[in-house]
PDB file of C-alpha atoms in Angstrom:
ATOM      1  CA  UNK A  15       0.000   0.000   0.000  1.00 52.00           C
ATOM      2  CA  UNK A  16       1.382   3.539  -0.825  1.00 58.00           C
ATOM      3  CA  UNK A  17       2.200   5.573   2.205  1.00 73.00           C
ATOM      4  CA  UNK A  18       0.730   9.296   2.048  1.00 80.00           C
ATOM      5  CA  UNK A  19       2.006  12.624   3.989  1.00 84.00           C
ATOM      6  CA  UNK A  20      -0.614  14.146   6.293  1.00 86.00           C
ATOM      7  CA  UNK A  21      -1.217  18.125   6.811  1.00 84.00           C
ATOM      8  CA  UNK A  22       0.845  17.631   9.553  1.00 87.00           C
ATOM      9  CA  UNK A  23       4.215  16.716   7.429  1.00 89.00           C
ATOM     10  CA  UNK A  24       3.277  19.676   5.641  1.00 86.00           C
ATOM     11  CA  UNK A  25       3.247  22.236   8.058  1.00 88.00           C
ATOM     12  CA  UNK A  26       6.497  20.928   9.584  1.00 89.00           C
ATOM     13  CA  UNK A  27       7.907  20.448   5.774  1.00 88.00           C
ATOM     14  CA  UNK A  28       6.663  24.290   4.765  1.00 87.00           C
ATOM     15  CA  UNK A  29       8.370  25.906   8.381  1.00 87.00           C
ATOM     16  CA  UNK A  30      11.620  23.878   7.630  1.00 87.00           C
ATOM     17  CA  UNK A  31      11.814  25.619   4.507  1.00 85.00           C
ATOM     18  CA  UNK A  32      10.717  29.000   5.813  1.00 85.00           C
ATOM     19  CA  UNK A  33      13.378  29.027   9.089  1.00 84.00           C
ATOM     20  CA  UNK A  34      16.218  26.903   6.909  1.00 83.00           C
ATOM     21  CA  UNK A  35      16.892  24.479  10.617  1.00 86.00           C
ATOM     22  CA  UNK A  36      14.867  22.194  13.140  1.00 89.00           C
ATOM     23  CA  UNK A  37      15.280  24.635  15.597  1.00 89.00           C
ATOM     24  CA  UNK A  38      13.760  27.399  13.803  1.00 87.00           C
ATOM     25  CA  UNK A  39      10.346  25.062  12.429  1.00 87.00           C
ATOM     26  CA  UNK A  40      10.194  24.047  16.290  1.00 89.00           C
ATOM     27  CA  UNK A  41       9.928  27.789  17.302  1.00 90.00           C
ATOM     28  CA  UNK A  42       7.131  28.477  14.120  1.00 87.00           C
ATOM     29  CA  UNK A  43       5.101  25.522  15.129  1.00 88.00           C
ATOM     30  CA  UNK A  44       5.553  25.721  18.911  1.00 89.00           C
ATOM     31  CA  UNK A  45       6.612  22.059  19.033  1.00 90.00           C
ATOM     32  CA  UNK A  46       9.797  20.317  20.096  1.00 91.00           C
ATOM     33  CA  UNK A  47      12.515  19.712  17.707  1.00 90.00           C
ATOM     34  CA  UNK A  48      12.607  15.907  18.183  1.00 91.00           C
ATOM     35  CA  UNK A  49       8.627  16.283  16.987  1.00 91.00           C
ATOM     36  CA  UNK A  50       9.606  18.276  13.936  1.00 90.00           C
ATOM     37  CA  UNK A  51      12.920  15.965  13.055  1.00 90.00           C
ATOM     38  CA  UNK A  52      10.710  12.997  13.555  1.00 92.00           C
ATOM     39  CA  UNK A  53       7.936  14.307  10.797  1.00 91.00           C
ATOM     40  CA  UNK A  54      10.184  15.216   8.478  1.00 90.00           C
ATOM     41  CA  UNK A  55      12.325  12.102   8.608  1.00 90.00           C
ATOM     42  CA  UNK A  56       8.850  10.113   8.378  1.00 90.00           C
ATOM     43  CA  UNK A  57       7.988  12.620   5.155  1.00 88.00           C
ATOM     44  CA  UNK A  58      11.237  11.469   3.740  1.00 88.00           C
ATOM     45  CA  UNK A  59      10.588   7.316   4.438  1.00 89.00           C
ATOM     46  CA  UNK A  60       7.238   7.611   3.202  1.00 87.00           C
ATOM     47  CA  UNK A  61       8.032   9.342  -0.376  1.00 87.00           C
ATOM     48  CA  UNK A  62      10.698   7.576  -0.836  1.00 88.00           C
ATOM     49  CA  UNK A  63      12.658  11.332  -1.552  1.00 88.00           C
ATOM     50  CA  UNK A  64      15.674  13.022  -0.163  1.00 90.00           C
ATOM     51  CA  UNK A  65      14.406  15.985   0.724  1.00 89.00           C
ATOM     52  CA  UNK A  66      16.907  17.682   2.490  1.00 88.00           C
ATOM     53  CA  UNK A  67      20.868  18.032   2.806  1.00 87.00           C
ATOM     54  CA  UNK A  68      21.913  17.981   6.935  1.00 81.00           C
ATOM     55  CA  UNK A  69      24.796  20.555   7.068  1.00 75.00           C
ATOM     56  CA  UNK A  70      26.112  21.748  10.060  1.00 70.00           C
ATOM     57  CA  UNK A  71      22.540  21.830  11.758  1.00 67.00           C
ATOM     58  CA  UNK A  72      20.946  23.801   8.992  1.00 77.00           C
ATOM     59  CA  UNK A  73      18.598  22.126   6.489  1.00 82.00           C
ATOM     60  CA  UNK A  74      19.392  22.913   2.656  1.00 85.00           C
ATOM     61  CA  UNK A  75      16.478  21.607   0.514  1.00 86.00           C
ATOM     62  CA  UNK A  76      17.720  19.489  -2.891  1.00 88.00           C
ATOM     63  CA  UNK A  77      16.639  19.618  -5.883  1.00 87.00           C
ATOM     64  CA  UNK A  78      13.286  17.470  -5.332  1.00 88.00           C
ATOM     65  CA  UNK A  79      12.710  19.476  -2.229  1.00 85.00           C
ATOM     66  CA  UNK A  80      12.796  22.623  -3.937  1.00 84.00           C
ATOM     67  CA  UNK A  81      10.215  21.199  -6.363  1.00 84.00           C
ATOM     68  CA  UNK A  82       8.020  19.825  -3.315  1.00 84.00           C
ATOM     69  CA  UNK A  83       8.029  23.577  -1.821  1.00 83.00           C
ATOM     70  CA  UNK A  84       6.127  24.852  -5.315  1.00 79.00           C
ATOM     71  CA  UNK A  85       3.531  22.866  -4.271  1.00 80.00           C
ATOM     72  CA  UNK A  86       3.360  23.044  -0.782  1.00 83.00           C
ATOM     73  CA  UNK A  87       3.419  26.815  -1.367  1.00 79.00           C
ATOM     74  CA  UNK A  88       0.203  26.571  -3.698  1.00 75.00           C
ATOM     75  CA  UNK A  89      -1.948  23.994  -0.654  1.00 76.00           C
ATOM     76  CA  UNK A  90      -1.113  26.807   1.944  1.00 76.00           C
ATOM     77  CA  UNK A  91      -2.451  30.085  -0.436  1.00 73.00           C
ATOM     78  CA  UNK A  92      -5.627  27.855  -1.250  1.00 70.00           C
ATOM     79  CA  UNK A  93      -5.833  27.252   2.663  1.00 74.00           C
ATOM     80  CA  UNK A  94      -5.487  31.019   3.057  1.00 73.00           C
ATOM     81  CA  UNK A  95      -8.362  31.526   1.101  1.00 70.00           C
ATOM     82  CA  UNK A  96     -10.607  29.431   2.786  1.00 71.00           C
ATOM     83  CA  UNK A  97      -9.549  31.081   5.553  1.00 73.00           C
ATOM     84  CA  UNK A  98     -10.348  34.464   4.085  1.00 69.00           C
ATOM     85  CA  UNK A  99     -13.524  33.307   2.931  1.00 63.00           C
ATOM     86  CA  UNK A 100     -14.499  32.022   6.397  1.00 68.00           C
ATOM     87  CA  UNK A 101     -13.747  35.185   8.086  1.00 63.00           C
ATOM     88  CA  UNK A 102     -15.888  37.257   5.648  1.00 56.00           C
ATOM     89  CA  UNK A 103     -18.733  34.910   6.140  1.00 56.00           C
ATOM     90  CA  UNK A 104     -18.114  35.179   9.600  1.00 59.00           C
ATOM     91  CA  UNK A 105     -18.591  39.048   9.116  1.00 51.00           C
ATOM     92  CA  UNK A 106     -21.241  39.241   5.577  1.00 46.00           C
ATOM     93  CA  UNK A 107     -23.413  42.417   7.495  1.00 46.00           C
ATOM     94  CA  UNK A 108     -20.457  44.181   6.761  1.00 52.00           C
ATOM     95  CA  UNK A 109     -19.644  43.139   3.072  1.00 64.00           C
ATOM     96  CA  UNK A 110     -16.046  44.336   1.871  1.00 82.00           C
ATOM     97  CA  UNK A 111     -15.355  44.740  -1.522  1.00 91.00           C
ATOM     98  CA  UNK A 112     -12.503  42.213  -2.550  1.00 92.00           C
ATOM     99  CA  UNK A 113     -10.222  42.603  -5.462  1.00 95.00           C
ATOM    100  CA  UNK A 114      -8.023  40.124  -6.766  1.00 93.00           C
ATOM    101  CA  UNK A 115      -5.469  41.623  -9.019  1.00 93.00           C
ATOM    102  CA  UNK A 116      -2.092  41.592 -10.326  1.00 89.00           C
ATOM    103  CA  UNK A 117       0.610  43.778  -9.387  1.00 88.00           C
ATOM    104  CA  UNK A 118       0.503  46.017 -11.747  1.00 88.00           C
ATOM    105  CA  UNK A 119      -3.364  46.833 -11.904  1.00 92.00           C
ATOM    106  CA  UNK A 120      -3.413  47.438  -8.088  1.00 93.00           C
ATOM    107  CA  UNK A 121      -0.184  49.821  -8.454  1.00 91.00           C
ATOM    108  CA  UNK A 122      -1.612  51.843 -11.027  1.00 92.00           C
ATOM    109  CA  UNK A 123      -5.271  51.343 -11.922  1.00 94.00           C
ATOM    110  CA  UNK A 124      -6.872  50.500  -8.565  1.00 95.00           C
ATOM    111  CA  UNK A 125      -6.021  53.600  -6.497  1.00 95.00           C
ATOM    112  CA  UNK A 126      -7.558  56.451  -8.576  1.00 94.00           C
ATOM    113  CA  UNK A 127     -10.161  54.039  -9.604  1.00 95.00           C
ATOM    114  CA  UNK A 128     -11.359  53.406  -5.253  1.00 95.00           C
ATOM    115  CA  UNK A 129     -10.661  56.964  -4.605  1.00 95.00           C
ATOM    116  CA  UNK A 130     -13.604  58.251  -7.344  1.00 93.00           C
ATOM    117  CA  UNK A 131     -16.065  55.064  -5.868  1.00 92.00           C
ATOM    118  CA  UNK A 132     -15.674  56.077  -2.557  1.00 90.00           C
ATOM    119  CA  UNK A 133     -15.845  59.778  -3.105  1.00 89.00           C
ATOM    120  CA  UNK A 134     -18.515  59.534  -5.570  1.00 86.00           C
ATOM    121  CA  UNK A 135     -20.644  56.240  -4.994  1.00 81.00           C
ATOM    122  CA  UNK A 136     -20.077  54.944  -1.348  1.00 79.00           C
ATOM    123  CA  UNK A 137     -17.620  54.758   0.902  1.00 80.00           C
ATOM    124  CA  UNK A 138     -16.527  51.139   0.675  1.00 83.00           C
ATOM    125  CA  UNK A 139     -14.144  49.252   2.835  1.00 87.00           C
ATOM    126  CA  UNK A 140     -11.630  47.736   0.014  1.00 92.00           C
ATOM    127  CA  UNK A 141      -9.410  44.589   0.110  1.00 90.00           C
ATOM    128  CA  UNK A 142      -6.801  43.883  -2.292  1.00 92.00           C
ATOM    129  CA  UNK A 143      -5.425  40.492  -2.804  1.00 89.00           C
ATOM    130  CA  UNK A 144      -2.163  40.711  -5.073  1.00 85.00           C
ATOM    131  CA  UNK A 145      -2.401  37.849  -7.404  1.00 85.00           C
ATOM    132  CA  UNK A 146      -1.517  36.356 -10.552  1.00 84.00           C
ATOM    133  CA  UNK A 147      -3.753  35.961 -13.062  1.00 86.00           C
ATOM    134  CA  UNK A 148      -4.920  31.728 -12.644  1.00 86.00           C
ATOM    135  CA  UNK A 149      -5.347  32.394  -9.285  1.00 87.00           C
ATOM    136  CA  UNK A 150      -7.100  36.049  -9.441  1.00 89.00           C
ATOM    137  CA  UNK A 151      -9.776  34.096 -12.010  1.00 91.00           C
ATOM    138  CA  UNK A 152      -9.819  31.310  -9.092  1.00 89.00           C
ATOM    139  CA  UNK A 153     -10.666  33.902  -6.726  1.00 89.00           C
ATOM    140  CA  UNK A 154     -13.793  34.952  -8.559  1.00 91.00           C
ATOM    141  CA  UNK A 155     -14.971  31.391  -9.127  1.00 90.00           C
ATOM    142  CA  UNK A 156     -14.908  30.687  -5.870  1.00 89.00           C
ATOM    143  CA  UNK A 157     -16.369  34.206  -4.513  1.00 88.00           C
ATOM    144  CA  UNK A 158     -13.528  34.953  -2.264  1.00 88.00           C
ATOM    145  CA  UNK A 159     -13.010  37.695  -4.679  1.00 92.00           C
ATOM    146  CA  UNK A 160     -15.867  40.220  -5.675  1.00 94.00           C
ATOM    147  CA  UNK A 161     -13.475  41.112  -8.484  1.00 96.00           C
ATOM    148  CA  UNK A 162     -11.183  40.189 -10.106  1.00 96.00           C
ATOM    149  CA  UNK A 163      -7.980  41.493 -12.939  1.00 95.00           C
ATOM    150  CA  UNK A 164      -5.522  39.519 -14.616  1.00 91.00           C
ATOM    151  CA  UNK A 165      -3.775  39.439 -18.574  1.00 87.00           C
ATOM    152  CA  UNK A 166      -4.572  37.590 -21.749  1.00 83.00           C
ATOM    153  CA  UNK A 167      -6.905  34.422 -20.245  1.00 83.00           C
ATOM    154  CA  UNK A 168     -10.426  33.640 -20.637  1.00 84.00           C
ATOM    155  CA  UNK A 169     -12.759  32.906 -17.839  1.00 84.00           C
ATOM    156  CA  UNK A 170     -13.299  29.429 -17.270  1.00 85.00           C
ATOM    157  CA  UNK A 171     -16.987  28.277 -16.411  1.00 89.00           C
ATOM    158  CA  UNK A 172     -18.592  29.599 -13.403  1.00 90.00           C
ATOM    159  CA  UNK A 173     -16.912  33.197 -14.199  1.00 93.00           C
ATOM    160  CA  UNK A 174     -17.624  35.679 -16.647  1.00 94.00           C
ATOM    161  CA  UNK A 175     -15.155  38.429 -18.171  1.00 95.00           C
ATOM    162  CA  UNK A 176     -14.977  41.614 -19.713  1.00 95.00           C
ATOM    163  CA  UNK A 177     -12.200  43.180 -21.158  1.00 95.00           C
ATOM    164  CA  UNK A 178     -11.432  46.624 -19.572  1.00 94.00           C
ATOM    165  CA  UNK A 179      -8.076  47.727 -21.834  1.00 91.00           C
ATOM    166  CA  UNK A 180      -5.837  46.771 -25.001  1.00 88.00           C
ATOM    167  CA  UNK A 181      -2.311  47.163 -24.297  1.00 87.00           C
ATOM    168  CA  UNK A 182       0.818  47.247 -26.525  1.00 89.00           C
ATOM    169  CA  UNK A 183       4.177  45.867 -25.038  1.00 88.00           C
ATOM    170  CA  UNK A 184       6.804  48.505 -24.602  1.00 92.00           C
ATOM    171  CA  UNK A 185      10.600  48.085 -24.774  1.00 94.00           C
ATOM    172  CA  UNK A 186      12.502  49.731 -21.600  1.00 95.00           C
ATOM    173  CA  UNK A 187      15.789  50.479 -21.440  1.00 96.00           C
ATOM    174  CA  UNK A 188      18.510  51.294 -18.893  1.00 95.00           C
ATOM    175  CA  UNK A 189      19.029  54.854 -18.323  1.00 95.00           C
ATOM    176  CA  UNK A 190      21.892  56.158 -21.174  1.00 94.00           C
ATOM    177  CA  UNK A 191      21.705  53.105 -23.183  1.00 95.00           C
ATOM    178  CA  UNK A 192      23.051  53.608 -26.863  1.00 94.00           C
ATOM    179  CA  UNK A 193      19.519  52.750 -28.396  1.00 94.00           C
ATOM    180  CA  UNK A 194      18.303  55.251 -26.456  1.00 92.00           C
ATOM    181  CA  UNK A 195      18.249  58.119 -29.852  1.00 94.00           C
ATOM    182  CA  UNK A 196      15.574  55.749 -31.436  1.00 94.00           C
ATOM    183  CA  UNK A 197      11.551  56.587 -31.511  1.00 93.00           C
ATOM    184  CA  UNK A 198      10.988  52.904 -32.034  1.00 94.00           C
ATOM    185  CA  UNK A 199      13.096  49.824 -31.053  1.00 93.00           C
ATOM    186  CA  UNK A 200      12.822  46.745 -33.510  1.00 90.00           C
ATOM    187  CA  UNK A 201      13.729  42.941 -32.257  1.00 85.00           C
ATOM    188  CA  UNK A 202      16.708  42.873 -34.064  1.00 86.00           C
ATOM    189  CA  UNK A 203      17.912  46.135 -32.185  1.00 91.00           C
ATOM    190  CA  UNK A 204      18.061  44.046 -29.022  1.00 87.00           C
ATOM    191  CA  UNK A 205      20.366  40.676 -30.565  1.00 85.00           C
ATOM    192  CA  UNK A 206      22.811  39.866 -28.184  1.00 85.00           C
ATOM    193  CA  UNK A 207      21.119  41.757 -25.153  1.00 89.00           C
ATOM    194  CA  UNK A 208      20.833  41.269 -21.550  1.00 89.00           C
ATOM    195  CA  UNK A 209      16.636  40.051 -21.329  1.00 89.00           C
ATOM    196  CA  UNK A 210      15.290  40.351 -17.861  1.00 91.00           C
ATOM    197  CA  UNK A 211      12.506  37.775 -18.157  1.00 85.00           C
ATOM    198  CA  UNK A 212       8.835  37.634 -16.423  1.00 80.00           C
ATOM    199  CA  UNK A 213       7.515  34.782 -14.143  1.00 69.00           C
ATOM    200  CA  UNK A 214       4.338  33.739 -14.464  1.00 59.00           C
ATOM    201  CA  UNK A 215       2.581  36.041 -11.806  1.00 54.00           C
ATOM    202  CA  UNK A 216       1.244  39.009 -14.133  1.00 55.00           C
ATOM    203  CA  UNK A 217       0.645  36.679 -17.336  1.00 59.00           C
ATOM    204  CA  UNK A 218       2.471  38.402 -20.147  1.00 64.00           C
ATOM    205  CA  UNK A 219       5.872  36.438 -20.734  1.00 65.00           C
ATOM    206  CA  UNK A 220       3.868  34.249 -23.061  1.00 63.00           C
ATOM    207  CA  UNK A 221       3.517  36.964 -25.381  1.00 65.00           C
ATOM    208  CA  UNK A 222       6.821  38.381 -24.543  1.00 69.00           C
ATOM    209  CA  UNK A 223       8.122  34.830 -25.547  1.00 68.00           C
ATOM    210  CA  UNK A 224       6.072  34.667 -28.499  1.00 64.00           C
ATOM    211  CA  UNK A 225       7.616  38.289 -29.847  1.00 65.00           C
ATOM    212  CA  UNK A 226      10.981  36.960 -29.321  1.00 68.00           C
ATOM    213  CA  UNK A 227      10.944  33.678 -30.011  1.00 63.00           C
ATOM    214  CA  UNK A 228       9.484  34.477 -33.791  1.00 53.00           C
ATOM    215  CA  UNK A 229      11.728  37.217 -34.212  1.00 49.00           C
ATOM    216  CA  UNK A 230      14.669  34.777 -33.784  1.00 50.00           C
ATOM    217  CA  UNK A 231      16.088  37.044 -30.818  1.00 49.00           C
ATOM    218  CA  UNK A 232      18.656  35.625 -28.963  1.00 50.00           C
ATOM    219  CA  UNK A 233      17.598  35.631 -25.735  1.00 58.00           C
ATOM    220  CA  UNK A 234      20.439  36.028 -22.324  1.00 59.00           C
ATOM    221  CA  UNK A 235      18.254  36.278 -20.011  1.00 73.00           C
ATOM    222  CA  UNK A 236      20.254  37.948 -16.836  1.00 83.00           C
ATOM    223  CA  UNK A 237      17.545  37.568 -14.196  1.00 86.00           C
ATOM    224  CA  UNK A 238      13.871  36.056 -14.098  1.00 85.00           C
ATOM    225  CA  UNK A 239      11.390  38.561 -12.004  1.00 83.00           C
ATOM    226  CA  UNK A 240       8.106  37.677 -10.545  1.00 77.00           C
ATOM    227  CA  UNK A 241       6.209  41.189 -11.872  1.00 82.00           C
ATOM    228  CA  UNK A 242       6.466  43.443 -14.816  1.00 85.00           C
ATOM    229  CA  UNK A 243       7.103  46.007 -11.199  1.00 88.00           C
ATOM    230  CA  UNK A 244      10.292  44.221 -10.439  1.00 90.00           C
ATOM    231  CA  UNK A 245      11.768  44.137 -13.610  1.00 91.00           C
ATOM    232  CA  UNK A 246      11.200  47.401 -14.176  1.00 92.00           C
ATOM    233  CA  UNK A 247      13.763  48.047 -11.261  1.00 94.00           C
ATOM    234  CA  UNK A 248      16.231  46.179 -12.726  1.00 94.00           C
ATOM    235  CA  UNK A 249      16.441  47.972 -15.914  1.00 95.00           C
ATOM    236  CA  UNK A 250      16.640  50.843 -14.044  1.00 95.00           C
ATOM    237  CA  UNK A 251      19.156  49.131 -12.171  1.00 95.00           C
ATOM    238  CA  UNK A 252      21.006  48.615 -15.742  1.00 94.00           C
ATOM    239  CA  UNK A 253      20.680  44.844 -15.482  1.00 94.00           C
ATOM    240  CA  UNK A 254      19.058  44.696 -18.918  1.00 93.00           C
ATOM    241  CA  UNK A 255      16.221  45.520 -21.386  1.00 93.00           C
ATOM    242  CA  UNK A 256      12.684  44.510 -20.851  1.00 92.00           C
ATOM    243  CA  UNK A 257       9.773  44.387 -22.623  1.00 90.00           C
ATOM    244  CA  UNK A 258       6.947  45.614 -20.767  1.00 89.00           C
ATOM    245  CA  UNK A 259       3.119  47.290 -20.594  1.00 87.00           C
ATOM    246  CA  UNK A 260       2.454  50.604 -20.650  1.00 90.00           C
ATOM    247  CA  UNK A 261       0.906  50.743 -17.125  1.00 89.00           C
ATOM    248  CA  UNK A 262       3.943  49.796 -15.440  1.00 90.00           C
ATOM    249  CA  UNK A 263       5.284  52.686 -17.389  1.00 91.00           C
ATOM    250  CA  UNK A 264       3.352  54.643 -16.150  1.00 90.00           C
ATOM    251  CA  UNK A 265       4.583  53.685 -12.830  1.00 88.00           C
ATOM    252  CA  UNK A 266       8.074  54.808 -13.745  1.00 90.00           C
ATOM    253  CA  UNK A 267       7.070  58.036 -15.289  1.00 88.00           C
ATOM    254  CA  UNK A 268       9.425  60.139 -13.094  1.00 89.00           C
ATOM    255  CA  UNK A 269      12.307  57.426 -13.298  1.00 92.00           C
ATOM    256  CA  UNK A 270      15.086  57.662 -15.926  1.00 93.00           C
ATOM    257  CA  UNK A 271      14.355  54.587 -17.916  1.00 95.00           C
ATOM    258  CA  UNK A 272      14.002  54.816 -21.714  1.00 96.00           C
ATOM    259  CA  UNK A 273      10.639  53.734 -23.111  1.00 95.00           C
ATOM    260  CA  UNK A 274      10.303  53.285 -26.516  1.00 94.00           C
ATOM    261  CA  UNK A 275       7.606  51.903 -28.804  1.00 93.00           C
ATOM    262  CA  UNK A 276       8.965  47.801 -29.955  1.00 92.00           C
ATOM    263  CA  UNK A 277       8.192  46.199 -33.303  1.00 89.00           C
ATOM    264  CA  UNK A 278       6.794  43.375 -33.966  1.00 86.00           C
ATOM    265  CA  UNK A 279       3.666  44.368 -32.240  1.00 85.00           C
ATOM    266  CA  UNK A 280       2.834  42.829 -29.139  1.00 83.00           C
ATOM    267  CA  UNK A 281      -0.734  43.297 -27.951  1.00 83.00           C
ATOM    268  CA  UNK A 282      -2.271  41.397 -24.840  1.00 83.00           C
ATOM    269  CA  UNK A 283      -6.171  42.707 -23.111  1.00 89.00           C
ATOM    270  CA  UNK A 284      -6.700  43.486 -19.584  1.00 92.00           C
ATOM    271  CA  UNK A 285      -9.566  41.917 -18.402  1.00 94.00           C
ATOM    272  CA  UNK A 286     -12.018  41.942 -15.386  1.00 96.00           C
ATOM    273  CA  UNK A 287     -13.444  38.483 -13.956  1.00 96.00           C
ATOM    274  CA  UNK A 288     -16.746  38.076 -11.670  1.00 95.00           C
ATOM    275  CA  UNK A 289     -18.237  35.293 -10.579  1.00 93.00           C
ATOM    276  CA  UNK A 290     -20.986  33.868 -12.829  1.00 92.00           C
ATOM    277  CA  UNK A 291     -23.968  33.548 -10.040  1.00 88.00           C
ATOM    278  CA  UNK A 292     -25.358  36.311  -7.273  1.00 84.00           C
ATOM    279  CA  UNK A 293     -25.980  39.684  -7.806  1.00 86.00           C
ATOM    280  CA  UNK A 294     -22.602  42.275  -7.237  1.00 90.00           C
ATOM    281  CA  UNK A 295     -23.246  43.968  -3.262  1.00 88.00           C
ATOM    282  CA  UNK A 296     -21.775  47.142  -4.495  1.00 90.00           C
ATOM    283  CA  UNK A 297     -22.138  48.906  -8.033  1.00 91.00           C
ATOM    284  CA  UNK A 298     -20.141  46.511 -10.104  1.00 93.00           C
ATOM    285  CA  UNK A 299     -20.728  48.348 -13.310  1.00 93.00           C
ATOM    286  CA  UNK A 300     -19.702  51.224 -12.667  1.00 93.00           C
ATOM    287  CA  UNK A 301     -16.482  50.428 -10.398  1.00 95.00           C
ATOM    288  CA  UNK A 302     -15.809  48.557 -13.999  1.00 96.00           C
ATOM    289  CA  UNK A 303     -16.207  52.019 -15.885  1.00 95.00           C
ATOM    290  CA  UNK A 304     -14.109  53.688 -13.630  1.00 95.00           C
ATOM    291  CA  UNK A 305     -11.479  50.812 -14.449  1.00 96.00           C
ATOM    292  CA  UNK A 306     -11.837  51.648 -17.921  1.00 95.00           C
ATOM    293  CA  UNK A 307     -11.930  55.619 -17.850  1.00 94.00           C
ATOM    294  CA  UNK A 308      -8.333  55.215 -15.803  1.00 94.00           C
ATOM    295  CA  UNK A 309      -6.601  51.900 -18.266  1.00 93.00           C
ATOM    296  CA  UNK A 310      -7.427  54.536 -21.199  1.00 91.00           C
ATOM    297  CA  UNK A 311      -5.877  57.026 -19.797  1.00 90.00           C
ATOM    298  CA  UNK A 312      -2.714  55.954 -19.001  1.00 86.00           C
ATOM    299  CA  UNK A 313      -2.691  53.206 -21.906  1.00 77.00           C
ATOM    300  CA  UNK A 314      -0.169  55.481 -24.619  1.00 64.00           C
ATOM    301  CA  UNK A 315       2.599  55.163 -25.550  1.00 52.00           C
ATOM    302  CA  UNK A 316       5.152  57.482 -25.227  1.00 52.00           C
TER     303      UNK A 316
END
């Protein structure tokens, strides 16, 4: 019969990666260390997997280990939701409005847009969840999220979707660099380039891949970020080129990096997601406006 790990391996698996030593999962968990050694030694027998390397009393995860903390990582967020979701049935007489975005949309869309609702329409209580785009639609399908904004992917059943802007991708550039003179940077401008490449989080590398990839760039990609936000600060940094949306730069209007317009064309949508069943507790349609009015606006390029 094939042995299984229980929640319990888990949570002593998860704080050995978080603290990086026995000691430091004891103190997280408020357990002894012979009761964390003892679960993760038992983890290890009953997968048949080396998960970690014992050097001088700290606990380096290998290769499968670092694999097994993707997961673990994605069991704990969904148990953070039903947690969330608990807590605001727990309190439904006074109904927040939830947003599950990515990074960029809260950073430049979502502020202006909650300060006209709640100057104009009502004075909501607002929480944003920062998200990538799988999980933001997962939010709405569920109903832990009233709302919902992500890049490029269709709802899936028990959600619908609007789309709330067309975007371009933009090509940013370290402060100074040499391509810097030109209105409009073309693929083969950037051969031989540092790339700083996007994670999966905000949902556009696939079309930043697909530019590249058909362009026959070759790719050295210095550093892999987890939001258009963060790589942004490294081309700033002068790590590399990027290419990029035009709301993140917006969010670096005042910095020094170069923005120029990039050919081939590169367009992705912004959408909105909802879920599919109940009636909105707050003026969805025109928070959704709003959304619009302030993704136009900020939407050229320069």
């Amino acid at each position: 019969m094939r042995q299984v790990i229980s929640f319990r391996h888990l949570e002593a698996l998860r704080a050995v990666f978080l603290a990086g030593s026995v000691t430091g999962a004891a103190d997280r968990l408020g357990v002894t260390q012979s009761a964390v050694s003892h679960l993760i030694r038992d983890a290890e027998d009953r997968l048949g997997i080396l998960l970690f390397n014992r050097q001088l009393g700290r606990l380096a995860p290998t290769k499968k280990g670092e694999l097994l903390w993707g997961q673990i990582q994605q069991s704990f967020t969904a148990l953070e939701a039903v947690n969330d979701f608990c807590l605001r049935l727990r309190e439904a007489e006074n109904r927040d409005i939830v947003i599950a975005s990515i990074p960029t949309v809260s950073a430049a869309i979502l502020p202006s847009t909650i300060k006209r609702f709640r100057d104009t329409v009502a004075g909501n209580f607002f929480v944003i969840w920062p998200q990538n785009t799988e999980t933001a639609i997962a939010s709405a399908r569920f109903q832990t999220a009233d709302l919902s904004f992500g890049v490029n992917l269709e709802p899936v059943p028990g959600v619908e979707s609007m789309i709330v802007g067309h975007f371009d991708l933009l090509c940013f550039l370290p402060p100074g660099h040499p391509l810097g003179h030109k209105r409009e940077i073309a693929s083969e401008d950037l051969q031989g380039l540092t790339h700083i490449s996007l994670s999966d989080i905000e949902g556009m590398e696939q079309s930043v891949e697909a530019a590249l990839d058909q362009t026959g760039e070759e790719k050295r990609a210095a550093v892999k970020c987890p939001s258009a936000i963060t790589a942004a600060a490294m081309v700033e940094a002068g790590v590399g080129y990027a290419l990029l949306d035009p709301v993140t730069a917006f969010l670096n209007r005042t910095s020094d990096i170069i923005v120029r317009r990039f050919t081939p064309r590169v367009s992705y949508t912004l959408r909105a997601y909802w879920p599919s069943s109940g009636e909105p507790h707050f003026d969805r349609d025109l928070f959704l406006d709003l959304v619009r009015e302030r993704a136009a606006a900020i939407s050229d390029p320069p």
